[in-house]
């Protein structure tokens, strides 16, 4: 898990510190791969594209996978209607509910973090305060991590932590020099903490690889695979890492992780190959050797079998 989480790096993320007196609604229409909402004060109801709803209160952090549009609304919010009785998105500021829209980077246009960050829509003591972070893009390692998450997850933290986050967010948006880097790292830190908390709380819903890390038999083998994916691993060699018999190891690994050890090893190597193909200038032969393949031909065949195209074609497409 450390390797997956250590790869989280936001670049040009958008973090908004919003304070809103009720009633209000936010329409998230930026199609971001991942949006993180932390309720610092007050609360609201998260309305998801599938028609579901979930209340968010102080200390809750919600992670919402994109790219569908979703809403967060205050208690008592009623969307304004037009003459035909249909909901309309325009502002209704004269004592009526207000709908805000976070639609910052669609198509080829993009706003800066400074243009969106620091929006301060109210200051009443009973107003809702949020920190909203949106990842503009997701790297290969991000995508692997996102695929292991549900469409929406919510984690609850203590109030003291929320107060620290609000202070840090306000500081980040008030700074000019280095503010984007500060915003990116703040979002990374919050996301890693949220994911670790959710993995700990999720139980059977957590990814198999996470459950396996805490398993006394599976854990040592998973650590070995992710630490040195290019080693000439066999089932017997991985069982030796766990200090159990080959048959016991294979049975336990499959039950906990959801796939046999060598199938998991190959899949891990393919994920690593994707990252090396897109993030480095290493040759196919160098990548093959680093992942434990005797020659680039064997690696290319395995990659095409698992990803549907050759490493060279994959790299060209990604570029």
Coordinates of C-alpha atoms in Angstrom, one line a residue:
X1 CA 0.0 0.0 0.0
X2 CA 2.9 2.4 0.8
X3 CA 4.0 2.2 -2.8
X4 CA 0.6 3.0 -4.2
X5 CA -0.1 5.8 -1.8
X6 CA 3.4 7.3 -2.2
X7 CA 2.7 7.7 -5.9
X8 CA -0.1 10.2 -5.2
X9 CA 1.0 13.5 -6.6
X10 CA -1.4 16.3 -7.5
X11 CA -0.3 18.7 -10.2
X12 CA -2.3 21.9 -10.7
X13 CA -5.1 20.7 -8.4
X14 CA -7.9 23.0 -7.4
X15 CA -8.7 23.5 -3.8
X16 CA -11.6 25.7 -2.7
X17 CA -12.3 27.0 0.8
X18 CA -16.0 27.9 0.7
X19 CA -18.1 29.3 3.5
X20 CA -21.9 29.4 2.7
X21 CA -25.0 30.5 4.6
X22 CA -28.0 28.2 4.0
X23 CA -29.8 27.6 1.8
X24 CA -27.3 26.7 -0.9
X25 CA -26.4 24.1 -3.5
X26 CA -23.2 23.2 -5.3
X27 CA -23.2 21.5 -8.7
X28 CA -19.9 19.7 -9.3
X29 CA -19.6 19.8 -13.1
X30 CA -15.9 19.8 -13.7
X31 CA -15.6 16.1 -14.6
X32 CA -12.6 15.6 -12.4
X33 CA -11.3 12.0 -12.0
X34 CA -11.5 12.5 -8.2
X35 CA -13.1 15.1 -5.9
X36 CA -12.6 15.3 -2.2
X37 CA -15.0 17.2 0.0
X38 CA -14.3 17.8 3.7
X39 CA -17.0 19.4 5.9
X40 CA -15.3 21.8 8.4
X41 CA -18.5 23.4 9.8
X42 CA -22.2 22.7 9.2
X43 CA -23.1 20.0 6.7
X44 CA -25.2 19.1 3.7
X45 CA -26.5 16.2 1.6
X46 CA -24.5 14.6 -1.2
X47 CA -26.6 13.7 -4.2
X48 CA -24.9 11.2 -6.5
X49 CA -25.6 10.6 -10.2
X50 CA -27.3 7.3 -9.5
X51 CA -30.0 9.1 -7.5
X52 CA -28.6 8.2 -4.1
X53 CA -28.1 10.7 -1.3
X54 CA -25.8 10.7 1.8
X55 CA -25.7 13.2 4.6
X56 CA -22.3 14.9 5.4
X57 CA -21.6 16.4 8.8
X58 CA -18.7 18.0 10.6
X59 CA -15.6 15.9 10.2
X60 CA -16.8 13.9 7.2
X61 CA -14.7 13.6 4.1
X62 CA -16.3 12.3 0.9
X63 CA -14.3 11.0 -2.0
X64 CA -16.3 11.0 -5.3
X65 CA -15.0 9.4 -8.4
X66 CA -15.7 11.2 -11.7
X67 CA -16.5 12.2 -14.3
X68 CA -20.3 12.4 -13.7
X69 CA -21.9 15.6 -12.3
X70 CA -23.1 15.5 -8.7
X71 CA -24.5 17.9 -6.1
X72 CA -24.1 18.9 -2.5
X73 CA -27.0 20.7 -1.0
X74 CA -27.9 22.3 2.3
X75 CA -30.8 21.3 4.4
X76 CA -34.0 22.9 3.1
X77 CA -32.6 23.7 -0.3
X78 CA -35.2 23.7 -3.1
X79 CA -34.0 24.2 -6.7
X80 CA -35.7 27.2 -8.4
X81 CA -38.3 26.4 -11.1
X82 CA -38.9 28.0 -14.4
X83 CA -42.3 28.7 -15.9
X84 CA -42.7 25.1 -17.0
X85 CA -42.0 23.8 -13.5
X86 CA -38.5 22.6 -14.4
X87 CA -35.4 23.1 -12.3
X88 CA -33.2 26.0 -13.4
X89 CA -29.5 26.5 -12.6
X90 CA -29.4 30.3 -12.4
X91 CA -28.5 32.2 -9.2
X92 CA -31.4 33.3 -7.0
X93 CA -29.7 35.6 -4.6
X94 CA -32.6 37.8 -3.4
X95 CA -33.4 35.8 -0.3
X96 CA -33.9 32.6 -2.3
X97 CA -31.7 29.5 -2.5
X98 CA -28.5 29.9 -4.4
X99 CA -26.9 27.3 -6.7
X100 CA -23.2 27.6 -7.2
X101 CA -21.3 25.6 -9.8
X102 CA -17.8 24.3 -9.7
X103 CA -17.2 23.9 -13.4
X104 CA -13.7 25.1 -13.7
X105 CA -11.9 23.0 -16.4
X106 CA -14.1 21.7 -19.2
X107 CA -13.0 21.2 -22.8
X108 CA -9.7 23.0 -23.6
X109 CA -10.2 25.8 -21.0
X110 CA -8.8 25.8 -17.5
X111 CA -8.9 28.2 -14.7
X112 CA -6.0 28.6 -12.2
X113 CA -6.3 27.6 -8.6
X114 CA -6.2 31.2 -7.6
X115 CA -9.3 31.9 -9.7
X116 CA -11.3 29.3 -7.9
X117 CA -9.6 29.1 -4.5
X118 CA -10.5 31.4 -1.6
X119 CA -14.2 31.8 -2.6
X120 CA -15.8 33.2 0.5
X121 CA -19.6 33.1 0.1
X122 CA -20.5 34.0 3.7
X123 CA -19.2 34.4 7.2
X124 CA -22.1 33.6 9.5
X125 CA -21.2 31.5 12.5
X126 CA -23.8 28.9 11.5
X127 CA -22.7 28.8 7.8
X128 CA -21.3 25.6 6.3
X129 CA -17.5 25.6 5.6
X130 CA -16.1 23.2 3.1
X131 CA -12.7 22.4 1.7
X132 CA -13.1 21.0 -1.8
X133 CA -10.2 19.5 -3.7
X134 CA -10.3 18.3 -7.3
X135 CA -7.7 16.4 -9.1
X136 CA -7.4 17.6 -12.7
X137 CA -5.7 14.4 -14.0
X138 CA -4.8 10.9 -12.7
X139 CA -1.6 9.1 -13.3
X140 CA -1.4 5.4 -14.0
X141 CA -0.8 4.6 -10.3
X142 CA -3.8 6.8 -9.4
X143 CA -6.0 4.9 -11.8
X144 CA -5.1 1.6 -10.3
X145 CA -5.9 3.0 -6.9
X146 CA -9.2 4.6 -8.0
X147 CA -10.4 1.3 -9.5
X148 CA -10.2 -0.3 -6.0
X149 CA -12.5 2.3 -4.6
X150 CA -16.3 2.6 -4.6
X151 CA -17.9 5.5 -6.6
X152 CA -18.4 7.3 -3.3
X153 CA -16.9 6.8 0.1
X154 CA -17.2 8.8 3.3
X155 CA -14.7 8.8 6.3
X156 CA -15.3 10.6 9.6
X157 CA -12.5 12.4 11.4
X158 CA -12.3 14.4 14.6
X159 CA -13.1 18.1 14.8
X160 CA -9.6 19.2 15.8
X161 CA -8.2 17.7 12.5
X162 CA -10.8 19.6 10.6
X163 CA -9.8 22.9 12.2
X164 CA -6.2 22.3 11.2
X165 CA -7.2 21.6 7.6
X166 CA -9.4 24.8 7.4
X167 CA -6.5 26.9 8.7
X168 CA -4.1 25.3 6.2
X169 CA -6.5 25.7 3.3
X170 CA -7.0 29.4 4.1
X171 CA -3.3 29.9 4.4
X172 CA -2.7 28.1 1.0
X173 CA -5.2 30.2 -0.9
X174 CA -3.9 33.5 0.7
X175 CA -0.3 32.8 -0.4
X176 CA 1.0 33.8 -3.9
X177 CA 4.5 32.4 -4.2
X178 CA 4.4 28.6 -4.1
X179 CA 0.7 28.5 -3.4
X180 CA -0.1 25.9 -6.1
X181 CA 2.6 23.6 -4.7
X182 CA 1.2 24.1 -1.2
X183 CA -2.3 23.4 -2.4
X184 CA -1.2 20.2 -4.2
X185 CA 0.6 18.8 -1.2
X186 CA -2.3 19.7 1.1
X187 CA -4.6 17.8 -1.2
X188 CA -2.2 14.8 -1.3
X189 CA -1.9 14.7 2.5
X190 CA -5.6 14.8 3.0
X191 CA -6.3 12.2 0.4
X192 CA -3.7 9.7 1.8
X193 CA -5.1 10.2 5.3
X194 CA -8.6 9.6 4.1
X195 CA -7.7 6.5 2.1
X196 CA -5.8 4.9 5.0
X197 CA -8.8 5.6 7.3
X198 CA -11.3 4.1 4.9
X199 CA -9.1 1.0 4.2
X200 CA -9.0 0.4 7.9
X201 CA -12.7 0.8 8.4
X202 CA -13.9 -0.9 5.2
X203 CA -13.3 -4.5 6.4
X204 CA -14.4 -7.0 3.6
X205 CA -15.1 -4.0 1.2
X206 CA -11.4 -3.0 1.3
X207 CA -9.3 -4.2 -1.7
X208 CA -7.8 -7.6 -1.4
X209 CA -4.3 -6.4 -1.6
X210 CA -4.9 -4.1 1.4
X211 CA -6.5 -6.9 3.5
X212 CA -3.5 -9.1 2.5
X213 CA -1.0 -6.7 3.9
X214 CA -2.2 -7.2 7.4
X215 CA -2.5 -11.0 7.0
X216 CA 0.4 -12.9 8.7
X217 CA 0.7 -15.3 5.8
X218 CA -0.1 -13.2 2.8
X219 CA 1.5 -9.9 4.0
X220 CA 5.2 -10.8 3.7
X221 CA 4.7 -12.1 0.2
X222 CA 2.8 -9.0 -0.9
X223 CA 5.6 -6.8 0.5
X224 CA 8.2 -8.9 -1.4
X225 CA 6.3 -8.6 -4.7
X226 CA 5.8 -4.9 -4.5
X227 CA 9.3 -4.2 -3.2
X228 CA 11.1 -6.3 -5.9
X229 CA 8.6 -7.1 -8.7
X230 CA 11.5 -8.1 -11.0
X231 CA 12.8 -10.9 -8.7
X232 CA 12.4 -14.5 -10.1
X233 CA 9.5 -15.2 -7.8
X234 CA 7.8 -18.6 -7.7
X235 CA 5.0 -19.9 -5.5
X236 CA 7.6 -21.7 -3.4
X237 CA 9.8 -18.7 -3.1
X238 CA 6.9 -16.5 -2.0
X239 CA 5.8 -19.2 0.5
X240 CA 9.3 -19.1 1.9
X241 CA 8.9 -15.4 2.5
X242 CA 5.9 -16.2 4.6
X243 CA 7.5 -19.2 6.2
X244 CA 4.7 -21.6 5.4
X245 CA 4.2 -24.5 3.1
X246 CA 3.6 -24.0 -0.6
X247 CA 0.1 -25.4 -0.5
X248 CA -1.0 -23.5 2.6
X249 CA 0.4 -20.2 1.1
X250 CA -1.3 -20.6 -2.3
X251 CA -4.6 -21.4 -0.7
X252 CA -4.5 -18.5 1.8
X253 CA -3.2 -16.0 -0.8
X254 CA -6.0 -16.8 -3.2
X255 CA -8.7 -16.6 -0.5
X256 CA -7.5 -13.2 0.8
X257 CA -6.4 -11.4 -2.3
X258 CA -8.9 -12.9 -4.7
X259 CA -6.4 -14.4 -7.3
X260 CA -3.5 -16.9 -7.3
X261 CA -0.1 -15.6 -6.3
X262 CA 1.5 -15.8 -9.8
X263 CA -1.5 -14.1 -11.4
X264 CA -1.2 -11.3 -8.9
X265 CA 2.5 -11.1 -9.6
X266 CA 2.0 -10.7 -13.3
X267 CA -0.8 -8.1 -12.9
X268 CA 1.5 -6.1 -10.6
X269 CA 4.3 -6.3 -13.1
X270 CA 1.9 -5.1 -15.8
X271 CA 0.9 -2.1 -13.7
X272 CA 4.5 -1.3 -13.1
X273 CA 5.2 -1.6 -16.8
X274 CA 2.5 0.9 -17.6
X275 CA 4.0 3.4 -15.3
X276 CA 7.5 2.9 -16.6
X277 CA 6.3 3.2 -20.2
X278 CA 4.5 6.4 -19.6
X279 CA 6.7 8.1 -17.0
X280 CA 10.2 7.2 -18.1
X281 CA 12.4 7.0 -21.3
X282 CA 13.6 3.4 -20.5
X283 CA 13.8 1.1 -23.5
X284 CA 11.5 -1.9 -23.7
X285 CA 14.5 -4.1 -23.0
X286 CA 15.4 -2.2 -19.9
X287 CA 11.8 -2.3 -18.6
X288 CA 11.6 -6.1 -19.4
X289 CA 14.8 -6.7 -17.4
X290 CA 13.7 -4.6 -14.4
X291 CA 10.5 -6.6 -14.2
X292 CA 12.1 -10.0 -14.3
X293 CA 11.7 -11.0 -18.0
X294 CA 14.6 -12.8 -19.7
X295 CA 14.1 -10.8 -22.9
X296 CA 12.0 -8.1 -24.3
X297 CA 10.1 -10.5 -26.5
X298 CA 8.7 -12.4 -23.5
X299 CA 7.8 -9.2 -21.8
X300 CA 6.1 -7.8 -24.9
X301 CA 4.1 -11.0 -25.4
X302 CA 2.9 -10.9 -21.7
X303 CA 2.1 -7.2 -21.9
X304 CA 0.0 -7.6 -25.1
X305 CA -1.8 -10.6 -23.6
X306 CA -2.8 -8.6 -20.6
X307 CA -3.3 -5.1 -22.1
X308 CA -4.3 -5.8 -25.6
X309 CA -1.5 -4.0 -27.3
X310 CA 2.3 -4.1 -27.5
X311 CA 4.4 -2.0 -25.1
X312 CA 5.5 0.2 -28.0
X313 CA 1.9 0.8 -29.1
X314 CA 0.8 1.5 -25.6
X315 CA 3.6 4.1 -25.1
X316 CA 2.7 5.8 -28.4
X317 CA -1.0 5.9 -27.5
X318 CA -0.3 7.3 -24.0
X319 CA 2.0 10.0 -25.4

